[in-house]
Short mmCIF file of C-alpha atoms and ligand atoms in Angstrom, two decimals:
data_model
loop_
_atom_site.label_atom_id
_atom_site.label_comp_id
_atom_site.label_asym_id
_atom_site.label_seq_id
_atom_site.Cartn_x
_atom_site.Cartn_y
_atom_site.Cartn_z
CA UNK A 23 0.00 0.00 0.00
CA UNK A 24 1.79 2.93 -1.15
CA UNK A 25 -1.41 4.44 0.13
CA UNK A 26 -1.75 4.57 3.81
CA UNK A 27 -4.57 5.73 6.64
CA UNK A 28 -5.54 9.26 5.99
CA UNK A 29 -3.42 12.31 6.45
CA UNK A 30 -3.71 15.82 6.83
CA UNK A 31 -6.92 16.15 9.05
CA UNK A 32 -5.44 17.68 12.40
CA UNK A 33 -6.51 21.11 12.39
CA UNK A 34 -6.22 23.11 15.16
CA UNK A 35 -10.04 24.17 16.53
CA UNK A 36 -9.62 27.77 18.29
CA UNK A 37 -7.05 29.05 16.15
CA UNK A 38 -6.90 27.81 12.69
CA UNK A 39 -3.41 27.83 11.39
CA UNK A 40 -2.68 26.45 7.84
CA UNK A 41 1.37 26.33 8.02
CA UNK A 42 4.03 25.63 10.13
CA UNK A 43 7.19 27.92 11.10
CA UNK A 44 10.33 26.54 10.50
CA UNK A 45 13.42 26.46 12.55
CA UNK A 46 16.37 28.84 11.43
CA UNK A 47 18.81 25.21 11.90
CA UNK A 48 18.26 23.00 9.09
CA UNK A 49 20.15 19.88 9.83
CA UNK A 50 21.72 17.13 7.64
CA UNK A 51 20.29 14.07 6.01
CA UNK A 52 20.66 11.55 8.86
CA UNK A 53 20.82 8.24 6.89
CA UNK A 54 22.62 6.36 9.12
CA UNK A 55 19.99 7.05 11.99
CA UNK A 56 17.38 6.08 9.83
CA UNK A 57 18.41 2.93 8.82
CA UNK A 58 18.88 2.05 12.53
CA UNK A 59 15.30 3.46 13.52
CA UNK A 60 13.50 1.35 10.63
CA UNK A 61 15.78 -2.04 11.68
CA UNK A 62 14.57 -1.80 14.95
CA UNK A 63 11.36 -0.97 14.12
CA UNK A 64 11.10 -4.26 12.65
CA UNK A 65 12.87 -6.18 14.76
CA UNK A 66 11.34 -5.02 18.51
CA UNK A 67 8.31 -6.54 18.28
CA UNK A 68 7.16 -5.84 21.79
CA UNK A 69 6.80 -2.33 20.78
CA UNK A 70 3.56 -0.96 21.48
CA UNK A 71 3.30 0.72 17.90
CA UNK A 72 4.10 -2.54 16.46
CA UNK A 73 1.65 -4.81 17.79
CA UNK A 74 -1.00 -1.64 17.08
CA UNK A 75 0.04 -1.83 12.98
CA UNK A 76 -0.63 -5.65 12.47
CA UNK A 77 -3.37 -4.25 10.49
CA UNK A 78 -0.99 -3.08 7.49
CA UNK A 79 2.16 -5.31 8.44
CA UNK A 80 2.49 -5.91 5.10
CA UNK A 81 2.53 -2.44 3.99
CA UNK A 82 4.92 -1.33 7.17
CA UNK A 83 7.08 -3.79 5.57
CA UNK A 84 7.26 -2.25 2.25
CA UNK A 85 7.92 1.21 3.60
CA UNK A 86 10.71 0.03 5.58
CA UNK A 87 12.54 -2.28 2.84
CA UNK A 88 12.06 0.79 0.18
CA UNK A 89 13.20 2.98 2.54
CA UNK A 90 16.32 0.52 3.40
CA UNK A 91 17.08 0.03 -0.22
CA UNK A 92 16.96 3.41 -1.39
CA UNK A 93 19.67 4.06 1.40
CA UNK A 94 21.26 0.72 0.06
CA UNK A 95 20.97 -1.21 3.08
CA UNK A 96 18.48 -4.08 2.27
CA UNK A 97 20.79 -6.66 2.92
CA UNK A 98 20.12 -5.39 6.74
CA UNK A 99 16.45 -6.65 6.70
CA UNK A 100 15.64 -10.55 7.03
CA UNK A 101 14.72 -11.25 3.66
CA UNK A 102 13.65 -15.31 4.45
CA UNK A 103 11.63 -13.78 7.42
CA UNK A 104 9.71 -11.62 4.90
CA UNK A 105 9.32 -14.28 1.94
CA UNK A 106 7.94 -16.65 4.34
CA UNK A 107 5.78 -14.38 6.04
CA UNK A 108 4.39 -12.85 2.41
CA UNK A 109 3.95 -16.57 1.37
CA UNK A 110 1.89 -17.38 4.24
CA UNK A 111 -0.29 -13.90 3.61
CA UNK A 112 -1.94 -14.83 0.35
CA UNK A 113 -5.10 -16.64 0.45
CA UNK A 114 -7.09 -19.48 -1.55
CA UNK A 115 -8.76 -16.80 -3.49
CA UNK A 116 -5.50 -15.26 -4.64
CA UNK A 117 -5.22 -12.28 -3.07
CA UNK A 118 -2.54 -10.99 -0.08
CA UNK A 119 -3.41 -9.76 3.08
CA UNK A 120 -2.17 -7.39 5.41
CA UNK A 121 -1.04 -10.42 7.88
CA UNK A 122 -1.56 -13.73 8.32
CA UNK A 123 -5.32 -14.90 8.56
CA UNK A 124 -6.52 -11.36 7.84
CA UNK A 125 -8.48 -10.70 4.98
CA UNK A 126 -6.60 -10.27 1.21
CA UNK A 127 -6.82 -6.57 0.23
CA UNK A 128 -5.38 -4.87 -3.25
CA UNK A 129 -3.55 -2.28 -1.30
CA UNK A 130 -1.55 -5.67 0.57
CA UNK A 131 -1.38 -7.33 -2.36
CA UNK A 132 0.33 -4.68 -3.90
CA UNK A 133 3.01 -4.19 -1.30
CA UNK A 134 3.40 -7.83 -1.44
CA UNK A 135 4.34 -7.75 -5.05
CA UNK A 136 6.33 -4.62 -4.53
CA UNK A 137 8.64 -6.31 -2.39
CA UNK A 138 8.85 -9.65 -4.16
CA UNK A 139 9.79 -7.53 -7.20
CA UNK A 140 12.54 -5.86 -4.77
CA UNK A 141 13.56 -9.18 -3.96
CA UNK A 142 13.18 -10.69 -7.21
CA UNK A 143 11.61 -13.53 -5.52
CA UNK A 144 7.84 -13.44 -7.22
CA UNK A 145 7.92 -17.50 -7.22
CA UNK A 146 7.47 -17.43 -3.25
CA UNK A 147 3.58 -17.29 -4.02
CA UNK A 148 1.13 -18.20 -7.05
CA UNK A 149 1.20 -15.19 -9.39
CA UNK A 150 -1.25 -16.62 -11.75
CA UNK A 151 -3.90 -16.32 -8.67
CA UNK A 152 -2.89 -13.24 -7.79
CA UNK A 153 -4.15 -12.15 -11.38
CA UNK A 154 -7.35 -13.79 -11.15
CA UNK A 155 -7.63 -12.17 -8.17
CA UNK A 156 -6.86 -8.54 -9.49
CA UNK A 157 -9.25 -9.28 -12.26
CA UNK A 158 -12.43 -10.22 -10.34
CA UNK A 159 -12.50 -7.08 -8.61
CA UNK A 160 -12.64 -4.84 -11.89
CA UNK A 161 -16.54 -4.12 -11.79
CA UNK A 162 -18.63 -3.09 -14.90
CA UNK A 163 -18.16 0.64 -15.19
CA UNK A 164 -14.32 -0.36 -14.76
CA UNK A 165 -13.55 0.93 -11.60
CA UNK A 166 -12.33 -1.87 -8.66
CA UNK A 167 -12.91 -3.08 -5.41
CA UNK A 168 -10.34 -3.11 -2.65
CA UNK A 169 -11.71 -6.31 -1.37
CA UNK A 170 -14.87 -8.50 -2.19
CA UNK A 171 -16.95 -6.15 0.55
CA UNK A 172 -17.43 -3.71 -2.57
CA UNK A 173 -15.96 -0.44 -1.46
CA UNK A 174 -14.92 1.65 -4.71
CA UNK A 175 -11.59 4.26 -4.88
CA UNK A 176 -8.91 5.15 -7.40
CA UNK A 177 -6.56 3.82 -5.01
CA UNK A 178 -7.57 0.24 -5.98
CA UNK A 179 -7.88 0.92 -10.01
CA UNK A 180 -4.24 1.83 -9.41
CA UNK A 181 -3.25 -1.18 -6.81
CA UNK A 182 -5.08 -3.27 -9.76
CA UNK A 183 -3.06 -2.09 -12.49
CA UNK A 184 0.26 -1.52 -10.79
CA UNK A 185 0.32 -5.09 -9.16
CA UNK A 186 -0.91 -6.58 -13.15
CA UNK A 187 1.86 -4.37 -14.62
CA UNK A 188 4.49 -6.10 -12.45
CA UNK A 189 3.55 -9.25 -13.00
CA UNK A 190 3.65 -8.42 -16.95
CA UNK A 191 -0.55 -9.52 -17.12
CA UNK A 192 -2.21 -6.06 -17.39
CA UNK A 193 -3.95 -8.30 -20.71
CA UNK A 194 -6.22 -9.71 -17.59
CA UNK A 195 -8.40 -6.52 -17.25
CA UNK A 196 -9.84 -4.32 -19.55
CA UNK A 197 -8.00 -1.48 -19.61
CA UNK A 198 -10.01 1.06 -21.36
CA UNK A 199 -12.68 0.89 -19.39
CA UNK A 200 -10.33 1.13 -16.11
CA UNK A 201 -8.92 4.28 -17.43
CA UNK A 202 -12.58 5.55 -18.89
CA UNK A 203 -13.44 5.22 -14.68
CA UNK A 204 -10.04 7.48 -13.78
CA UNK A 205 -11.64 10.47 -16.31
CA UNK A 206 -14.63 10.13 -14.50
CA UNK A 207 -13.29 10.98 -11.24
CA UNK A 208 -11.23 14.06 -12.97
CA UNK A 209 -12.38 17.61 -12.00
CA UNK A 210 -12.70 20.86 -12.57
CA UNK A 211 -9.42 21.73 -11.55
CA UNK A 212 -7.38 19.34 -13.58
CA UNK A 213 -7.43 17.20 -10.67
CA UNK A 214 -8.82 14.01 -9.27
CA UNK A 215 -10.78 12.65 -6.52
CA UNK A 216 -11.32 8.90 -5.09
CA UNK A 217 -15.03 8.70 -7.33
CA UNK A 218 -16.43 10.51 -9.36
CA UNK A 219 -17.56 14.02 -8.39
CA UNK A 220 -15.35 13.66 -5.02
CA UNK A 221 -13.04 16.37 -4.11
CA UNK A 222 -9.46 16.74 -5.77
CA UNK A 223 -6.67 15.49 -3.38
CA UNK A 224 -3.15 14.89 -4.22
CA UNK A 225 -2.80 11.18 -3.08
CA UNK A 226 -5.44 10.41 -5.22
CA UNK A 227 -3.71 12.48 -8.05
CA UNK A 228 -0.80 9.99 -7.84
CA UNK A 229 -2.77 7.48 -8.11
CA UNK A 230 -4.86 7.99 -11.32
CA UNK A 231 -1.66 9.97 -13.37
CA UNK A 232 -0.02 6.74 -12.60
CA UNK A 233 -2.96 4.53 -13.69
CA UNK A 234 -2.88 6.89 -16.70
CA UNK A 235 1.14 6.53 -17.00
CA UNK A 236 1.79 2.77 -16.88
CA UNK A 237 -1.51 2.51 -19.42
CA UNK A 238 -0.30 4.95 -21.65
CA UNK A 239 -3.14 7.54 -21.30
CA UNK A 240 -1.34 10.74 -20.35
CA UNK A 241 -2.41 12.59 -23.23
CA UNK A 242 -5.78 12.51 -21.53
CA UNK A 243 -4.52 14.75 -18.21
CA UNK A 244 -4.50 18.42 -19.09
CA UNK A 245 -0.84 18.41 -17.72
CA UNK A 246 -0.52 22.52 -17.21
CA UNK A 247 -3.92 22.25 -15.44
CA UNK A 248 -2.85 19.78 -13.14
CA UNK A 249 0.72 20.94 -12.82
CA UNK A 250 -0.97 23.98 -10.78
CA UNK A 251 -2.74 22.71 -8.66
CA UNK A 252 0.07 20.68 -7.66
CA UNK A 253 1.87 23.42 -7.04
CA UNK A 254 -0.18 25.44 -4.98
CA UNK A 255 0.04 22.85 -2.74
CA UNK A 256 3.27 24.36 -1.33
CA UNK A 257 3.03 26.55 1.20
CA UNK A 258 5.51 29.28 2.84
CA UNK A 259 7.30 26.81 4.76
CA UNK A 260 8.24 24.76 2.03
CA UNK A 261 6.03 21.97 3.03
CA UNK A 262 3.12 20.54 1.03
CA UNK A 263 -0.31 19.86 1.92
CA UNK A 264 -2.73 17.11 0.37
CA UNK A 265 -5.61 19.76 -0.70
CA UNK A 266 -6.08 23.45 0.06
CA UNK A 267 -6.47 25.13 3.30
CA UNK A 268 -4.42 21.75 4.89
CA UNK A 269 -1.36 22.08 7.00
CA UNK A 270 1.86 20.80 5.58
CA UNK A 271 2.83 17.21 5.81
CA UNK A 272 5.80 14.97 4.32
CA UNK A 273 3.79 12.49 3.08
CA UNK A 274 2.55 14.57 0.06
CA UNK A 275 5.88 15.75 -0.57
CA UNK A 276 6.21 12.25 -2.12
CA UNK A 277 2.45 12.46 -4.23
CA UNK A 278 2.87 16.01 -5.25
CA UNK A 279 6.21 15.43 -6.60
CA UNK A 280 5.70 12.01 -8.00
CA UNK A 281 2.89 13.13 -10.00
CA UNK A 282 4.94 16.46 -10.76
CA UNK A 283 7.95 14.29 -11.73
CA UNK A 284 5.09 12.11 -14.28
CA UNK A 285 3.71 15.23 -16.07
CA UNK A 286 7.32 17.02 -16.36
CA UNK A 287 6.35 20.15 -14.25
CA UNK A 288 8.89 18.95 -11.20
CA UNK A 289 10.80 22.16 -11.74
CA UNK A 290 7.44 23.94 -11.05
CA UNK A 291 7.95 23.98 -7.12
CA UNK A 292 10.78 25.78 -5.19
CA UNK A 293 13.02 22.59 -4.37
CA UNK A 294 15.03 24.64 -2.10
CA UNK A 295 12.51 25.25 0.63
CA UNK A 296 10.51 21.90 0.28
CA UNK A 297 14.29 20.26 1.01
CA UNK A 298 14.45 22.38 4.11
CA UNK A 299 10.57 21.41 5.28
CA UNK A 300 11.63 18.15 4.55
CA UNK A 301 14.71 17.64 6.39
CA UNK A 302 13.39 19.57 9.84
CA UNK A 303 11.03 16.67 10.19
CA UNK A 304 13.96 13.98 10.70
CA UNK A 305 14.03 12.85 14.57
CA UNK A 306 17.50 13.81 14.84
CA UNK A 307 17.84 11.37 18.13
CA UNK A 308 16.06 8.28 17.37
CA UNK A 309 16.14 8.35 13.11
CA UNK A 310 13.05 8.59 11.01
CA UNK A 311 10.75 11.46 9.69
CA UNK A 312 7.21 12.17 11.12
CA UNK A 313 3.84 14.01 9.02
CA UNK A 314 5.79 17.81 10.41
CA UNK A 315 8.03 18.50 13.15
CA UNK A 316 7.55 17.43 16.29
CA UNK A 317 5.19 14.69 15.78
CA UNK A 318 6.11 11.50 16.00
CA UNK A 319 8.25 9.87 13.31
CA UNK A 320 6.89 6.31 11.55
CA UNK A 321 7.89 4.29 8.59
CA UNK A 322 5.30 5.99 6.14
CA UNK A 323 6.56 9.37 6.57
CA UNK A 324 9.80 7.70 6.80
CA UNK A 325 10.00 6.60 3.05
CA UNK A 326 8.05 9.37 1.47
CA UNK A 327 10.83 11.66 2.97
CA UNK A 328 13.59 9.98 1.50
CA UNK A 329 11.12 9.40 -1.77
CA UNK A 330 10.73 13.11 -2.13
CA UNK A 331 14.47 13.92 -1.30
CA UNK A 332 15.60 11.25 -3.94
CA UNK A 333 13.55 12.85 -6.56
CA UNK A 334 14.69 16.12 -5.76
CA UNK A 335 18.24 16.36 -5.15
CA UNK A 336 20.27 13.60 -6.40
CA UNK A 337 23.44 14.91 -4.68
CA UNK A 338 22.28 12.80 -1.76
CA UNK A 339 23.22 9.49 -1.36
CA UNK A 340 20.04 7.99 -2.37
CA UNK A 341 18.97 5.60 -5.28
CA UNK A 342 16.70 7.10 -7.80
CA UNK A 343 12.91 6.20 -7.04
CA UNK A 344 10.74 5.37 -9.74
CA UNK A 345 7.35 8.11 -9.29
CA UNK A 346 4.97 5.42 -10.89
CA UNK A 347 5.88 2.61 -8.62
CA UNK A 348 7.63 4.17 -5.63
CA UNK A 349 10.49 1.75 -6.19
CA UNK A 350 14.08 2.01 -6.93
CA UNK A 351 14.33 2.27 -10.65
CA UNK A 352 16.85 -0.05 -10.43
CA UNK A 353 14.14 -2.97 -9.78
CA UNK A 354 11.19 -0.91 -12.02
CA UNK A 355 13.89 -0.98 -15.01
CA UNK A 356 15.40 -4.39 -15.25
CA UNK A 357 15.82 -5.29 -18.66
CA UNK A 358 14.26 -8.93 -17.91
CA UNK A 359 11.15 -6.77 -16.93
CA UNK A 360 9.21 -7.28 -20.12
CA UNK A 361 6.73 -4.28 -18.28
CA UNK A 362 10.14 -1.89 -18.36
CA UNK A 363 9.63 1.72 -17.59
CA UNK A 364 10.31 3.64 -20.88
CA UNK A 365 10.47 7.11 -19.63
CA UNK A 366 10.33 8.67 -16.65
CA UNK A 367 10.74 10.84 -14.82
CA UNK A 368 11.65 13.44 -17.68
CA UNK A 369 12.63 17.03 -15.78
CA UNK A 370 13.85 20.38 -17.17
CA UNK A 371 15.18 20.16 -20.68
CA UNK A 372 18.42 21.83 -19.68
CA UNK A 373 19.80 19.21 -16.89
CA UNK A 374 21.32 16.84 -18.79
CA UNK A 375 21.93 18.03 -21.89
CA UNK A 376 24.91 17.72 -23.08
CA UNK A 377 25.71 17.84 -26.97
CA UNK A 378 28.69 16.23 -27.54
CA UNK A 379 27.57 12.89 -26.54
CA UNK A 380 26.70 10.47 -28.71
CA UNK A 381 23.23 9.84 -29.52
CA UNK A 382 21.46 7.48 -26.94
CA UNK A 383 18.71 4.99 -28.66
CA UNK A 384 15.87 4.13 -26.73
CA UNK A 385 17.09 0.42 -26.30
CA UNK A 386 20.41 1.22 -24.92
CA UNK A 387 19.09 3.33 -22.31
CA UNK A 388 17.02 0.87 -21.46
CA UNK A 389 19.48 -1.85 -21.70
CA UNK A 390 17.09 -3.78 -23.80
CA UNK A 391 16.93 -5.14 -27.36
CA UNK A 392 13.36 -4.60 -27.82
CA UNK A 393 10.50 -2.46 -27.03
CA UNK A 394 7.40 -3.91 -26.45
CA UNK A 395 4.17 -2.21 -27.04
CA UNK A 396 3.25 -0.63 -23.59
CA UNK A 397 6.62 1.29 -23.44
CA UNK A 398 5.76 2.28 -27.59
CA UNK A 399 2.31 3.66 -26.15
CA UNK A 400 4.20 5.83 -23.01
CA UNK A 401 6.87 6.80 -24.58
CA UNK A 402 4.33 8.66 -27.72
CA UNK A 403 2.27 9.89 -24.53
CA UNK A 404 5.70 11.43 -23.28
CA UNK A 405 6.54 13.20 -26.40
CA UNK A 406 2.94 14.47 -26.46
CA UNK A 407 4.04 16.52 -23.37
CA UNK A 408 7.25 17.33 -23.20
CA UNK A 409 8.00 17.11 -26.71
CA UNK A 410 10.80 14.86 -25.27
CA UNK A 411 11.68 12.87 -29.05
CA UNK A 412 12.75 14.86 -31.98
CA UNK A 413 9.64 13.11 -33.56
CA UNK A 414 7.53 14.72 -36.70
CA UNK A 415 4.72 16.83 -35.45
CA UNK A 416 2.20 14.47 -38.12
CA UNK A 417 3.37 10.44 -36.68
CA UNK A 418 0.16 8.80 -35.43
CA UNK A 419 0.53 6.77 -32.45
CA UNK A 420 -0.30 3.53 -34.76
CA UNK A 421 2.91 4.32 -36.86
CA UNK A 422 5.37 5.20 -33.75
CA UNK A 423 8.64 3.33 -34.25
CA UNK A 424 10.55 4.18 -30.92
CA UNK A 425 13.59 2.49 -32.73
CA UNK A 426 13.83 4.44 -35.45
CA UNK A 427 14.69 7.64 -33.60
CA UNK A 428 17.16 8.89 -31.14
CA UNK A 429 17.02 10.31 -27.92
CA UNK A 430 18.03 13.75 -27.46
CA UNK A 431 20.33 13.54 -23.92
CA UNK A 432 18.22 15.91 -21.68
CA UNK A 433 15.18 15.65 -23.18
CA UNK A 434 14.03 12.25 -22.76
CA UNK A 435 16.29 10.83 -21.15
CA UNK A 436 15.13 10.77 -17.77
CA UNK A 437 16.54 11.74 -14.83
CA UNK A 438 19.02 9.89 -12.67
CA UNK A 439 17.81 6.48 -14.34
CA UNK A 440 20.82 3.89 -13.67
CA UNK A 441 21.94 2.67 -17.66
CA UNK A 442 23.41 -0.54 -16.08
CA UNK A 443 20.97 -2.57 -14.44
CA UNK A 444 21.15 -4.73 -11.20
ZN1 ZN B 517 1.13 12.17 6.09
#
């Protein structure tokens, strides 16, 4: 569940504040502290906060092993502890739960696959009913359940197509009417809600532009439109909030920039300050990042800090996050991946450009001899928007040969994106 239990809602009742103040000391990126706080985290199981998150163990467990891998420290975690324990969490019908004997769920079952794909270890449980699974709760107007008890969101159309797209089997659902049930839920704004007609909030934002981005639909997002809103979320301090009038909080630093990072607006937002925001909400005794300073710091907020700071400053000594999948591109781009990422994230034109390289084809960036037809249908979405291929204005998307043409370095070519695979 990249997903998790509902932010932003503290307000304060006799004075309303919308913002936070931040310190004048900004201090450091304290990796090493965080790796400690999220290994103990999983390892103390007598504390209270862990026996209160059984609920979404299996989505604790994919924040923390991100997190852990983006820092490069995975091998710290007990991998057979967590294969076993994700092989005992999916049930007869196919799907994963949260733990064992709870019910399966499509935000579990996506964090299940997430991390099996980390681990490259998907034959631990049976991916063919897994699919099944994912396909019976695609309902009629194309929308999904979250479980068989019949509750309706974007989050699920994305957990649907995100966990499918992994597994290379997004031929299991009907994909045009799963992306004709995204438009639905797009508003006035440019933005999207959880159903149609419900307010505009950023986490659901990430979740229908990438619905729209692994399906190749992102010529269907009015991308300026959006791009606002997004970044009015940020407010003086830096910080972003989920929906107007909300007080800042790190998780969104992740959505708002993800979907930011999809749409090629990242530049849009003043990295600078958002850096700072982030950074003061580090526990700078114990490790880990809370919602904003002061609170309490947890495993969520823990990876969408280091998320956020990977996709904006790659100076740190962080792995480059994938904004589609929130996982290392690294795992999202392996060339035995038949689902392979073509193209993001693409960011300013000028970062990388550098002309006297030589050209850079599509299929050695992606360290693959062939491109298959999904990455075809996002990379002409791509170069819709950010013009990103030195492509004829008049090729129809039925005639794009990605092969045939050459990348421009620092147009395209995205961001960060590791050329040599694990
Ligand atoms: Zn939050």
């Amino acid at each position: 569940m990249i997903l998790g239990s509902s932010c932003n809602t503290v307000s304060d009742t006799t004075t309303l504040k919308h913002d936070i103040e931040l310190p004048s000391k900004i201090p450091e990126l304290l990796l090493e502290k965080h790796v400690k706080y999220l290994i103990s985290y999983e390892t103390d199981k007598d504390e209270y906060t862990y026996c209160m998150t059984e609920h979404m163990r299996m989505s604790g467990m994919y924040w923390g092993l991100t997190a852990l891998d983006l820092m490069g420290k995975l091998e710290q975690a007990d991998k057979q502890r967590v294969l076993e324990f994700i092989g005992q969490c999916q049930s007869d019908c196919g799907g994963i739960s949260a733990s064992i004997e709870h019910d399966p769920h499509l935000l579990y079952t996506l964090s299940a696959i997430q991390i099996l794909c980390i681990y490259d270890a998907l034959d631990v449980i049976n991916v063919e009913k897994v699919v099944k699974y994912v396909k019976e709760r695609q309902q009629p107007d194309g929308s999904f359940t979250g479980d068989c008890w019949g509750e309706v969101d974007v989050r699920f159309s994305f957990c649907a197509v995100a966990t499918l797209s992994l597994v290379n089997r997004l031929d299991a659902i009907n994909i045009e009417k799963a992306v004709e049930f995204i438009i639905k839920c797009m508003n006035f704004d440019g933005a999207f809600g959880s159903k149609p007609g419900s307010e505009s909030h950023a986490g659901l934002i990430y979740c229908c532009v990438g619905l729209l981005s692994i399906t190749g639909h992102l010529h269907l997002i009015d991308a300026d439109r959006l791009g606002w809103w997004l970044c009015e979320r940020q407010l003086p301090s830096g910080g972003l909030n989920g929906r107007p009038e909300k007080l800042p909080d790190v998780c969104y630093s992740w959505w708002v920039l993800s979907a930011l990072t999809i749409l090629g607006r990242l530049h849009w937002i003043d990295k600078k300050r958002l850096v700072n925001y982030i950074l003061i909400c580090q526990d700078t005794e114990s490790g880990g990042f809370s919602d904003r300073p002061g609170d309490v710091a947890d495993p969520f907020h823990t990876l969408f800090g280091l998320t956020a700071l990977s996709l904006l400053d790659r100076d740190y000594s962080l792995k480059p996050i994938n904004p589609t999948y929130c996982m290392p591109e690294t795992i999202v781009k392996h060339p035995l991946n038949p689902t392979c990422r073509a193209l993001f994230p693409v960011e300013q034109k000028s970062t990388l450009n550098s002309s006297e390289d030589p050209p850079l084809t599509l299929q050695s960036w992606l360290g693959i001899s062939k491109v298959n037809e999904h990455a075809k249908n996002e990379l002409y979405d791509m170069k819709l928007i950010n013009n990103s291929l030195d492509i004829p204005n008049q090729t129809k998307r039925d005639t794009f040969e990605p092969e045939v043409y050459n990348f421009s370095r620092g147009y395209g070519a995205p961001v960060g994106a590791p050329r040599v695979q694990r």
